[in-house]
Amino acid sequence: MPPTEEIKEWVLRNFAPDVTPADLPDDYDLIASGLITSLSLVRLVSGLSAEFGVDIDAADLRPDYFRSVASIAEFLGAAPQPQA
Amino acid sequence: MPSQKFLARLKERIAERPGAPALRWRDVTITYSDLARMVDDATAELASSGLQRGERVAVSADKSPELVVLLIALWRAGHTVVLPSRDLGSAALAMLANAAGVSRLVTPSPVLSEPTRPEGVYHAPPAGDSLLILTTSGSTGVPKLVPLSPRGVDNFFDWAATAFDIRPGARVLSYAPLNFDLSLLDVWASLAGGATVTLVEPQFATDGSYLAHLVDSHRITVVQAVPMVYRLLADLSIGPVWFPDVQHVVVTGDSAPPRLLPELARMFPAARRYNLYGCTETNDSTMYEITDAAERQLPIGSPLPGVDTRVITCDGDLLDGPGSGELWVSTPFQASGYLDPNVTRDRFVPHGDTVFYRTGDVVHRDEHGVLTLEGRADFHVKVRGARTNMAEVEHVIQRHPDVAEVAVVAVPDDLAGNVLHAVVSRREGSALNSLKLRQLCMEGLARTAIPTTITIVDEALPKTSTGKVDRTAVKTRYTERI
């Protein structure tokens, strides 16, 4: 499972480059705040998948899993590692 | 009323009541016979100023009786007059004169004319039988030229005289500058109707006590002005004032702030009060009579007699019944187009035998057909299927105390229809970031209205020549790299 800080940095780099990781609380609602939209969710998920080397099933594209940095960390921790 | 009929009516007024006051200016009263004499003098001066009969001219001067007289003299000699805004610098004025095909600039008192270009052939787009060309500000910064139709102004005169009792004995305040369409009512309809016009001195136009004194001592019966004027009267430091002689109060040109409405009722206890909506291209189009003193957003009301309206949804459909969309109007007063036919095609749309003008304003129409302004059409876009007012998004972001300026722009997107981008210039030394603004958006906006990107910058946003944020430049500078 990637550390929360790395996820945070990656999300900010891609979606809010003006914000420093210290300013983004773990539980900040990325979806309600419009940082992640239903259309950019796909970009978020494929980006996370490539960055952190996890396989994400299309069936798992539920917004709730990606609502905050904390929930992403939890989800990625649970996602299966790709076969070597 | 710059038309042959106006000149004929004015002649009748002069013959009927030569001693009646026509214009009041400072301490001077100019009667209808004085006016006739002054116009004759100006006509003689014009003849010796080297002007060719019928030549198209521009007049850029502050309001004064001499300016009123000069315009009448020019129309009588068959000149089409362009009245540009007084705010234009000499370079902008030269550009405008060129676009308007103007050969000479004429000044009143003393009457002088000077050529606007050295010599040679120039392109003068035909203006038909128009005697007066007004300009509109235009959000793009380039003024558009509107040749008024003489038939349109005659129709307008008939309506205005009836609606506001403009006849001998009426006393009308002329607040707006003469290059504003409002002067068609204040000055020209009044003179054609034999009323008395009190000219506000431009240099004191924002002095509330001067205005109050004028309305009171000249026993004004008709006031037409932008909301700011009523605000000036309501905020007088000498305490509450009221004007019992005023019979008609017309609020126009801008949305009236709700807090002003109880004060209008208080200041003008004997007057009928109206919210009047129109634009230079069509003149007045809809009107709402205010019958209460409640603080609320005023409707712009219902179409005036002979005015046809259409409400077109953002999908381009004709709205039947209640709902929102862009307002198209066709009025008996309207111009037949702009001087530049290419610009005309964008805004004047033939529909059967009727030509509609696309106002660019979004209105809501209720079940009784009463219209209320919602904003400018260019500020409404569809984001993921939801109709979104970008002005509202800007408004929400602007609430943050660290926001100096904000511009929200829409960039077309294959998937979303449009993607919104906000560019925010933050106050010096502030630590504002996009997350804080997203918090505000979350609380104040629908999800689809929250901008996809919020870019924070420390420099001022690009501006148009009129000082407004230039959204096109914002789009080019900040969003093309996204």
Short mmCIF file of C-alpha atoms in Angstrom, two decimals, chain B:
data_model
loop_
_atom_site.label_atom_id
_atom_site.label_comp_id
_atom_site.label_asym_id
_atom_site.label_seq_id
_atom_site.Cartn_x
_atom_site.Cartn_y
_atom_site.Cartn_z
CA MET B 1 -36.74 62.51 -32.45
CA PRO B 2 -34.27 62.98 -35.22
CA SER B 3 -36.66 62.65 -38.13
CA GLN B 4 -38.48 64.89 -40.60
CA LYS B 5 -41.62 64.43 -38.54
CA PHE B 6 -39.76 65.60 -35.45
CA LEU B 7 -38.72 68.77 -37.26
CA ALA B 8 -42.29 69.31 -38.41
CA ARG B 9 -43.67 68.81 -34.90
CA LEU B 10 -41.09 71.12 -33.39
CA LYS B 11 -42.15 73.78 -35.90
CA GLU B 12 -45.75 73.32 -34.78
CA ARG B 13 -44.80 73.69 -31.10
CA ILE B 14 -42.88 76.87 -31.88
CA ALA B 15 -45.87 78.30 -33.74
CA GLU B 16 -48.42 77.23 -31.11
CA ARG B 17 -46.65 78.35 -27.93
CA PRO B 18 -43.65 80.51 -28.75
CA GLY B 19 -43.38 81.76 -25.18
CA ALA B 20 -43.47 78.32 -23.53
CA PRO B 21 -40.20 77.20 -21.93
CA ALA B 22 -38.37 74.63 -24.07
CA LEU B 23 -35.04 74.22 -22.29
CA ARG B 24 -33.85 75.08 -18.81
CA TRP B 25 -30.14 75.25 -18.19
CA ARG B 26 -28.46 76.76 -15.15
CA ASP B 27 -30.45 79.94 -14.46
CA VAL B 28 -31.54 80.38 -18.04
CA THR B 29 -34.91 79.54 -19.55
CA ILE B 30 -34.99 79.16 -23.32
CA THR B 31 -38.46 79.45 -24.81
CA TYR B 32 -39.62 77.72 -27.97
CA SER B 33 -39.22 80.97 -29.90
CA ASP B 34 -35.70 81.45 -28.45
CA LEU B 35 -34.95 77.90 -29.60
CA ALA B 36 -36.17 78.68 -33.12
CA ARG B 37 -33.95 81.75 -33.30
CA MET B 38 -30.92 79.84 -31.99
CA VAL B 39 -31.46 77.08 -34.55
CA ASP B 40 -31.64 79.69 -37.34
CA ASP B 41 -28.38 81.24 -36.14
CA ALA B 42 -26.66 77.86 -35.96
CA THR B 43 -27.92 77.03 -39.44
CA ALA B 44 -26.33 80.22 -40.77
CA GLU B 45 -23.06 79.41 -38.98
CA LEU B 46 -23.10 75.88 -40.39
CA ALA B 47 -23.51 77.23 -43.90
CA SER B 48 -20.35 79.30 -43.48
CA SER B 49 -18.33 76.48 -41.89
CA GLY B 50 -17.70 74.73 -45.20
CA LEU B 51 -20.05 71.84 -44.60
CA GLN B 52 -21.64 70.27 -47.68
CA ARG B 53 -25.37 69.72 -47.42
CA GLY B 54 -26.12 66.14 -46.36
CA GLU B 55 -22.53 65.35 -45.38
CA ARG B 56 -22.23 62.77 -42.59
CA VAL B 57 -20.74 64.35 -39.47
CA ALA B 58 -19.79 63.48 -35.91
CA VAL B 59 -20.51 65.70 -32.91
CA SER B 60 -18.65 65.06 -29.69
CA ALA B 61 -19.58 67.62 -27.06
CA ASP B 62 -20.93 67.86 -23.53
CA LYS B 63 -24.61 68.49 -23.06
CA SER B 64 -25.69 72.10 -23.39
CA PRO B 65 -28.48 74.06 -25.10
CA GLU B 66 -25.99 74.88 -27.86
CA LEU B 67 -25.51 71.17 -28.52
CA VAL B 68 -29.27 70.58 -28.70
CA VAL B 69 -29.55 73.53 -31.10
CA LEU B 70 -26.65 72.33 -33.26
CA LEU B 71 -28.19 68.87 -33.65
CA ILE B 72 -31.53 70.31 -34.74
CA ALA B 73 -29.74 72.61 -37.21
CA LEU B 74 -27.75 69.68 -38.61
CA TRP B 75 -30.84 67.54 -39.07
CA ARG B 76 -32.65 70.42 -40.72
CA ALA B 77 -29.79 70.66 -43.21
CA GLY B 78 -30.13 66.94 -43.95
CA HIS B 79 -26.98 65.76 -42.15
CA THR B 80 -26.69 62.32 -40.62
CA VAL B 81 -25.09 62.84 -37.22
CA VAL B 82 -22.94 60.34 -35.36
CA LEU B 83 -22.93 60.93 -31.60
CA PRO B 84 -20.00 59.08 -30.05
CA SER B 85 -19.45 58.64 -26.33
CA ARG B 86 -17.69 61.56 -24.64
CA ASP B 87 -15.26 59.09 -23.06
CA LEU B 88 -13.54 58.21 -26.32
CA GLY B 89 -9.96 59.39 -26.70
CA SER B 90 -8.93 61.16 -29.89
CA ALA B 91 -7.46 57.99 -31.44
CA ALA B 92 -10.61 55.97 -30.69
CA LEU B 93 -12.73 58.84 -31.98
CA ALA B 94 -10.78 58.92 -35.24
CA MET B 95 -11.22 55.16 -35.64
CA LEU B 96 -14.92 55.44 -34.99
CA ALA B 97 -15.30 58.36 -37.41
CA ASN B 98 -13.59 56.25 -40.00
CA ALA B 99 -15.84 53.24 -39.45
CA ALA B 100 -18.88 55.51 -39.54
CA GLY B 101 -17.85 57.16 -42.80
CA VAL B 102 -17.80 60.56 -41.13
CA SER B 103 -16.11 63.32 -43.06
CA ARG B 104 -16.21 66.10 -40.49
CA LEU B 105 -16.30 66.74 -36.76
CA VAL B 106 -18.62 69.57 -35.81
CA THR B 107 -18.55 71.49 -32.54
CA PRO B 108 -21.23 73.77 -31.11
CA SER B 109 -20.68 77.25 -29.77
CA PRO B 110 -18.99 78.53 -31.87
CA VAL B 111 -20.10 76.24 -34.67
CA LEU B 112 -16.96 74.90 -36.30
CA SER B 113 -16.27 71.94 -38.46
CA GLU B 114 -12.99 70.21 -39.13
CA PRO B 115 -12.29 67.37 -41.53
CA THR B 116 -11.67 63.98 -39.90
CA ARG B 117 -9.33 62.88 -42.67
CA PRO B 118 -7.03 64.66 -45.09
CA GLU B 119 -8.72 63.99 -48.42
CA GLY B 120 -9.77 61.39 -50.89
CA VAL B 121 -12.34 58.69 -51.23
CA TYR B 122 -13.51 56.88 -48.15
CA HIS B 123 -15.95 54.09 -47.55
CA ALA B 124 -19.24 55.29 -46.08
CA PRO B 125 -21.66 52.44 -45.42
CA PRO B 126 -25.17 53.58 -46.35
CA ALA B 127 -27.30 54.68 -43.40
CA GLY B 128 -30.59 54.85 -45.30
CA ASP B 129 -32.72 57.79 -44.26
CA SER B 130 -31.24 57.81 -40.73
CA LEU B 131 -30.41 61.21 -39.29
CA LEU B 132 -28.84 59.96 -36.08
CA ILE B 133 -26.28 57.22 -35.50
CA LEU B 134 -25.73 56.16 -31.91
CA THR B 135 -23.08 53.80 -30.62
CA THR B 136 -23.35 50.88 -28.22
CA SER B 137 -20.59 50.01 -25.81
CA GLY B 138 -20.33 46.36 -26.84
CA SER B 139 -18.61 43.90 -24.49
CA THR B 140 -15.80 43.34 -26.97
CA GLY B 141 -14.67 46.95 -26.62
CA VAL B 142 -15.37 48.05 -30.20
CA PRO B 143 -18.44 50.30 -30.30
CA LYS B 144 -21.12 49.25 -32.76
CA LEU B 145 -22.82 51.92 -34.83
CA VAL B 146 -26.61 51.99 -34.80
CA PRO B 147 -28.34 54.21 -37.40
CA LEU B 148 -31.75 54.97 -35.90
CA SER B 149 -34.70 54.61 -38.20
CA PRO B 150 -36.78 57.82 -38.49
CA ARG B 151 -39.98 55.77 -38.58
CA GLY B 152 -38.83 53.96 -35.44
CA VAL B 153 -38.17 57.16 -33.55
CA ASP B 154 -41.53 58.60 -34.65
CA ASN B 155 -43.25 55.49 -33.31
CA PHE B 156 -41.26 55.79 -30.11
CA PHE B 157 -42.29 59.40 -29.72
CA ASP B 158 -45.96 58.47 -29.98
CA TRP B 159 -45.62 55.76 -27.36
CA ALA B 160 -43.54 57.84 -24.92
CA ALA B 161 -45.82 60.89 -25.13
CA THR B 162 -48.82 58.75 -24.19
CA ALA B 163 -47.08 56.65 -21.55
CA PHE B 164 -45.53 59.54 -19.62
CA ASP B 165 -47.88 62.47 -20.41
CA ILE B 166 -45.24 64.34 -22.37
CA ARG B 167 -47.10 67.45 -23.57
CA PRO B 168 -47.11 71.20 -22.95
CA GLY B 169 -46.81 71.74 -19.22
CA ALA B 170 -44.80 68.57 -18.61
CA ARG B 171 -41.33 69.15 -17.17
CA VAL B 172 -38.81 66.46 -18.01
CA LEU B 173 -35.37 65.94 -16.46
CA SER B 174 -32.66 65.18 -18.99
CA TYR B 175 -30.05 63.30 -17.01
CA ALA B 176 -28.41 61.02 -19.59
CA PRO B 177 -25.84 62.39 -22.05
CA LEU B 178 -27.22 63.12 -25.53
CA ASN B 179 -25.36 60.16 -27.06
CA PHE B 180 -27.44 57.78 -24.91
CA ASP B 181 -30.68 56.45 -26.35
CA LEU B 182 -32.40 57.66 -23.16
CA SER B 183 -32.22 61.18 -24.60
CA LEU B 184 -34.71 60.18 -27.28
CA LEU B 185 -37.29 60.35 -24.52
CA ASP B 186 -35.83 63.02 -22.24
CA VAL B 187 -34.93 65.57 -24.88
CA TRP B 188 -36.33 64.80 -28.32
CA ALA B 189 -39.74 63.39 -27.42
CA SER B 190 -40.13 66.24 -24.94
CA LEU B 191 -39.38 68.96 -27.48
CA ALA B 192 -41.62 67.33 -30.07
CA GLY B 193 -44.35 67.23 -27.44
CA GLY B 194 -44.02 70.85 -26.38
CA ALA B 195 -42.75 69.99 -22.88
CA THR B 196 -39.94 71.68 -20.93
CA VAL B 197 -36.57 69.94 -20.66
CA THR B 198 -34.26 70.62 -17.74
CA LEU B 199 -30.71 69.76 -18.80
CA VAL B 200 -28.52 68.33 -16.06
CA GLU B 201 -25.02 69.81 -16.15
CA PRO B 202 -22.63 66.92 -16.81
CA GLN B 203 -20.06 68.19 -14.31
CA PHE B 204 -22.57 67.97 -11.42
CA ALA B 205 -24.20 64.73 -12.55
CA THR B 206 -23.08 62.79 -9.48
CA ASP B 207 -23.90 65.54 -6.99
CA GLY B 208 -27.03 64.35 -5.20
CA SER B 209 -27.90 67.70 -3.63
CA TYR B 210 -27.59 69.47 -7.01
CA LEU B 211 -29.93 66.88 -8.56
CA ALA B 212 -32.41 67.13 -5.69
CA HIS B 213 -32.45 70.90 -5.98
CA LEU B 214 -33.04 70.67 -9.74
CA VAL B 215 -35.92 68.18 -9.47
CA ASP B 216 -37.47 70.23 -6.67
CA SER B 217 -37.05 73.79 -7.94
CA HIS B 218 -37.86 72.99 -11.58
CA ARG B 219 -40.89 71.03 -10.40
CA ILE B 220 -39.93 68.11 -12.63
CA THR B 221 -42.82 65.80 -13.60
CA VAL B 222 -40.92 63.07 -15.46
CA VAL B 223 -37.63 61.50 -14.34
CA GLN B 224 -35.95 58.78 -16.34
CA ALA B 225 -32.58 57.64 -15.01
CA VAL B 226 -30.29 54.76 -14.14
CA PRO B 227 -30.61 53.36 -10.59
CA MET B 228 -27.51 55.26 -9.47
CA VAL B 229 -29.35 58.58 -9.76
CA TYR B 230 -32.11 57.46 -7.41
CA ARG B 231 -29.45 56.16 -5.03
CA LEU B 232 -27.81 59.61 -5.02
CA LEU B 233 -31.15 61.22 -4.17
CA ALA B 234 -31.92 58.65 -1.46
CA ASP B 235 -28.53 59.03 0.23
CA LEU B 236 -28.61 62.80 0.72
CA SER B 237 -26.98 63.89 3.93
CA ILE B 238 -29.64 66.55 4.51
CA GLY B 239 -32.01 63.72 5.37
CA PRO B 240 -35.05 62.26 3.65
CA VAL B 241 -36.33 64.27 0.70
CA TRP B 242 -39.40 63.77 -1.45
CA PHE B 243 -40.58 65.19 -4.72
CA PRO B 244 -44.39 65.52 -4.81
CA ASP B 245 -44.48 67.07 -8.32
CA VAL B 246 -42.99 64.03 -10.03
CA GLN B 247 -45.69 62.06 -11.89
CA HIS B 248 -43.57 59.42 -13.64
CA VAL B 249 -40.40 57.78 -12.37
CA VAL B 250 -38.61 55.54 -14.85
CA VAL B 251 -35.80 53.28 -13.71
CA THR B 252 -33.79 52.03 -16.65
CA GLY B 253 -30.37 51.02 -17.95
CA ASP B 254 -29.44 48.68 -15.13
CA SER B 255 -30.97 46.38 -12.52
CA ALA B 256 -32.42 48.30 -9.59
CA PRO B 257 -30.94 47.17 -6.26
CA PRO B 258 -33.83 45.80 -4.11
CA ARG B 259 -33.02 48.17 -1.25
CA LEU B 260 -33.73 51.15 -3.49
CA LEU B 261 -37.38 50.21 -4.06
CA PRO B 262 -38.89 51.31 -0.72
CA GLU B 263 -37.01 54.59 -1.11
CA LEU B 264 -38.45 55.18 -4.59
CA ALA B 265 -41.94 54.87 -3.14
CA ARG B 266 -41.02 57.27 -0.33
CA MET B 267 -39.28 59.90 -2.50
CA PHE B 268 -41.93 60.00 -5.21
CA PRO B 269 -45.24 59.69 -3.35
CA ALA B 270 -47.40 60.94 -6.25
CA ALA B 271 -45.59 59.18 -9.08
CA ARG B 272 -46.22 56.06 -11.07
CA ARG B 273 -42.99 54.05 -11.01
CA TYR B 274 -41.66 51.84 -13.77
CA ASN B 275 -38.81 49.52 -14.58
CA LEU B 276 -38.09 50.01 -18.28
CA TYR B 277 -35.94 47.65 -20.35
CA GLY B 278 -34.48 48.24 -23.77
CA CYS B 279 -31.30 48.60 -25.76
CA THR B 280 -30.01 51.09 -28.29
CA GLU B 281 -30.80 48.77 -31.21
CA THR B 282 -34.51 48.38 -30.38
CA ASN B 283 -35.16 51.19 -27.92
CA ASP B 284 -37.55 50.42 -25.05
CA SER B 285 -38.96 46.94 -25.30
CA THR B 286 -40.57 45.85 -22.04
CA MET B 287 -41.87 47.68 -18.99
CA TYR B 288 -42.95 46.80 -15.49
CA GLU B 289 -45.01 49.11 -13.33
CA ILE B 290 -43.94 49.00 -9.70
CA THR B 291 -47.04 49.08 -7.51
CA ASP B 292 -45.54 48.18 -4.14
CA ALA B 293 -42.56 49.22 -2.02
CA ALA B 294 -41.14 45.76 -1.37
CA GLU B 295 -37.44 44.95 -1.54
CA ARG B 296 -37.14 42.45 -4.34
CA GLN B 297 -35.68 41.80 -7.75
CA LEU B 298 -37.78 43.79 -10.22
CA PRO B 299 -39.12 42.10 -13.32
CA ILE B 300 -38.54 43.88 -16.62
CA GLY B 301 -42.21 43.27 -17.21
CA SER B 302 -44.23 42.72 -20.35
CA PRO B 303 -43.74 43.77 -23.97
CA LEU B 304 -44.77 47.35 -24.79
CA PRO B 305 -47.64 47.82 -27.26
CA GLY B 306 -46.59 46.57 -30.68
CA VAL B 307 -43.53 44.76 -29.32
CA ASP B 308 -43.10 41.09 -30.10
CA THR B 309 -40.87 38.91 -27.93
CA ARG B 310 -39.45 35.42 -28.24
CA VAL B 311 -37.67 33.42 -25.59
CA ILE B 312 -35.16 31.02 -27.11
CA THR B 313 -33.77 28.22 -24.95
CA CYS B 314 -30.05 27.46 -24.89
CA ASP B 315 -30.79 24.52 -27.21
CA GLY B 316 -32.14 27.01 -29.75
CA ASP B 317 -35.79 26.06 -29.29
CA LEU B 318 -38.65 28.54 -29.14
CA LEU B 319 -39.99 28.52 -25.60
CA ASP B 320 -43.74 28.30 -25.33
CA GLY B 321 -44.98 29.30 -21.90
CA PRO B 322 -42.95 29.75 -18.72
CA GLY B 323 -39.19 29.12 -18.58
CA SER B 324 -35.79 30.68 -19.25
CA GLY B 325 -33.87 31.57 -22.37
CA GLU B 326 -32.40 34.36 -24.45
CA LEU B 327 -34.76 37.26 -25.11
CA TRP B 328 -35.37 38.20 -28.74
CA VAL B 329 -37.41 41.33 -29.38
CA SER B 330 -38.98 43.08 -32.31
CA THR B 331 -40.15 46.63 -31.60
CA PRO B 332 -41.90 49.35 -33.64
CA PHE B 333 -38.94 51.56 -32.63
CA GLN B 334 -36.02 49.46 -33.72
CA ALA B 335 -33.15 50.17 -36.08
CA SER B 336 -33.01 48.05 -39.19
CA GLY B 337 -29.50 46.93 -38.31
CA TYR B 338 -26.00 48.15 -37.60
CA LEU B 339 -24.09 50.33 -40.00
CA ASP B 340 -21.92 47.30 -40.70
CA PRO B 341 -24.12 44.65 -42.36
CA ASN B 342 -21.76 41.87 -41.24
CA VAL B 343 -22.46 42.71 -37.62
CA THR B 344 -26.19 43.00 -38.37
CA ARG B 345 -26.39 39.38 -39.47
CA ASP B 346 -25.23 38.19 -36.04
CA ARG B 347 -27.89 40.00 -34.06
CA PHE B 348 -30.86 40.82 -36.29
CA VAL B 349 -32.70 37.66 -37.23
CA PRO B 350 -35.55 37.61 -39.76
CA HIS B 351 -38.43 35.40 -38.69
CA GLY B 352 -41.24 35.43 -41.23
CA ASP B 353 -42.08 39.09 -41.81
CA THR B 354 -40.61 40.13 -38.50
CA VAL B 355 -36.99 40.98 -37.75
CA PHE B 356 -35.98 40.06 -34.21
CA TYR B 357 -33.05 41.49 -32.35
CA ARG B 358 -31.16 39.00 -30.20
CA THR B 359 -30.64 40.91 -26.97
CA GLY B 360 -28.05 38.55 -25.52
CA ASP B 361 -29.94 38.82 -22.22
CA VAL B 362 -31.27 35.73 -20.53
CA VAL B 363 -34.73 36.15 -19.06
CA HIS B 364 -37.16 34.05 -17.11
CA ARG B 365 -40.78 34.22 -18.22
CA ASP B 366 -43.43 33.36 -15.65
CA GLU B 367 -46.88 31.90 -16.23
CA HIS B 368 -48.35 35.39 -16.73
CA GLY B 369 -45.79 36.28 -19.40
CA VAL B 370 -43.88 38.64 -17.09
CA LEU B 371 -40.14 38.69 -17.80
CA THR B 372 -37.27 38.89 -15.31
CA LEU B 373 -33.62 39.34 -16.26
CA GLU B 374 -31.28 36.52 -15.29
CA GLY B 375 -28.01 37.61 -16.87
CA ARG B 376 -26.15 37.75 -20.15
CA ALA B 377 -26.48 34.86 -22.58
CA ASP B 378 -22.75 34.66 -23.10
CA PHE B 379 -22.42 33.80 -19.42
CA HIS B 380 -24.59 30.72 -19.67
CA VAL B 381 -23.11 27.43 -20.81
CA LYS B 382 -23.97 23.80 -20.46
CA VAL B 383 -21.65 21.71 -18.31
CA ARG B 384 -22.35 17.99 -18.24
CA GLY B 385 -25.90 18.72 -19.33
CA ALA B 386 -26.57 21.33 -16.65
CA ARG B 387 -27.19 24.96 -17.55
CA THR B 388 -24.55 26.96 -15.72
CA ASN B 389 -24.33 30.70 -15.16
CA MET B 390 -20.64 31.63 -15.12
CA ALA B 391 -21.44 35.03 -13.61
CA GLU B 392 -22.86 33.22 -10.60
CA VAL B 393 -19.69 31.12 -10.27
CA GLU B 394 -17.60 34.29 -10.35
CA HIS B 395 -19.88 35.83 -7.78
CA VAL B 396 -19.37 32.94 -5.35
CA ILE B 397 -15.59 32.96 -5.76
CA GLN B 398 -15.49 36.74 -5.40
CA ARG B 399 -16.88 36.36 -1.86
CA HIS B 400 -13.50 35.17 -0.58
CA PRO B 401 -11.78 38.20 0.97
CA ASP B 402 -8.42 37.29 -0.61
CA VAL B 403 -9.82 37.33 -4.15
CA ALA B 404 -8.91 40.52 -6.00
CA GLU B 405 -10.31 39.52 -9.39
CA VAL B 406 -11.84 36.44 -10.90
CA ALA B 407 -12.76 35.33 -14.40
CA VAL B 408 -14.56 32.11 -15.16
CA VAL B 409 -14.31 30.93 -18.75
CA ALA B 410 -15.77 27.95 -20.56
CA VAL B 411 -13.73 25.81 -22.90
CA PRO B 412 -15.67 23.47 -25.20
CA ASP B 413 -15.10 19.83 -24.38
CA ASP B 414 -16.16 16.72 -26.32
CA LEU B 415 -17.32 14.88 -23.24
CA ALA B 416 -18.59 17.53 -20.87
CA GLY B 417 -19.94 20.00 -23.44
CA ASN B 418 -17.99 22.71 -21.65
CA VAL B 419 -15.32 22.69 -18.99
CA LEU B 420 -15.16 25.66 -16.66
CA HIS B 421 -11.87 27.23 -15.69
CA ALA B 422 -11.53 29.87 -13.03
CA VAL B 423 -8.59 32.23 -13.00
CA VAL B 424 -8.21 34.13 -9.76
CA SER B 425 -5.90 37.02 -9.05
CA ARG B 426 -5.27 36.97 -5.30
CA ARG B 427 -4.58 39.94 -3.06
CA GLU B 428 -0.97 40.78 -2.40
CA GLY B 429 0.58 38.74 0.36
CA SER B 430 -2.34 36.34 0.68
CA ALA B 431 -1.85 32.58 0.93
CA LEU B 432 -5.04 31.83 -0.97
CA ASN B 433 -5.12 28.44 -2.68
CA SER B 434 -7.62 26.63 -4.85
CA LEU B 435 -8.80 24.33 -2.04
CA LYS B 436 -10.11 27.27 -0.04
CA LEU B 437 -12.05 28.49 -3.08
CA ARG B 438 -13.36 25.00 -3.74
CA GLN B 439 -14.74 25.03 -0.23
CA LEU B 440 -16.76 28.17 -1.08
CA CYS B 441 -17.89 26.66 -4.38
CA MET B 442 -18.96 23.48 -2.63
CA GLU B 443 -21.16 25.50 -0.30
CA GLY B 444 -22.60 27.88 -2.89
CA LEU B 445 -22.81 26.05 -6.20
CA ALA B 446 -24.16 22.99 -7.91
CA ARG B 447 -21.49 20.35 -8.47
CA THR B 448 -21.45 20.96 -12.22
CA ALA B 449 -20.85 24.68 -11.68
CA ILE B 450 -17.64 24.12 -9.72
CA PRO B 451 -14.76 24.97 -12.07
CA THR B 452 -12.63 22.03 -13.18
CA THR B 453 -9.48 24.04 -12.68
CA ILE B 454 -8.93 27.01 -10.40
CA THR B 455 -5.73 28.80 -11.29
CA ILE B 456 -4.37 31.27 -8.76
CA VAL B 457 -2.20 34.08 -10.10
CA ASP B 458 -0.49 37.04 -8.46
CA GLU B 459 -0.76 39.44 -11.40
CA ALA B 460 -3.82 41.48 -12.41
CA LEU B 461 -6.10 39.86 -15.00
CA PRO B 462 -6.04 41.23 -18.58
CA LYS B 463 -8.54 44.05 -19.22
CA THR B 464 -10.49 45.43 -22.18
CA SER B 465 -10.26 49.08 -23.18
CA THR B 466 -13.30 49.81 -21.00
CA GLY B 467 -11.59 48.35 -17.93
CA LYS B 468 -13.57 45.13 -17.74
CA VAL B 469 -11.85 41.77 -17.34
CA ASP B 470 -11.05 40.52 -20.83
CA ARG B 471 -12.30 36.93 -20.79
CA THR B 472 -10.96 36.15 -24.24
CA ALA B 473 -7.46 37.17 -23.18
CA VAL B 474 -7.85 35.25 -19.91
CA LYS B 475 -8.78 32.18 -21.89
CA THR B 476 -5.78 32.50 -24.20
CA ARG B 477 -3.28 33.32 -21.49
CA TYR B 478 -4.23 30.83 -18.81
CA THR B 479 -6.27 27.98 -20.16
CA GLU B 480 -4.58 27.00 -23.40
CA ARG B 481 -1.83 25.19 -21.56
CA ILE B 482 -4.27 23.17 -19.47
#
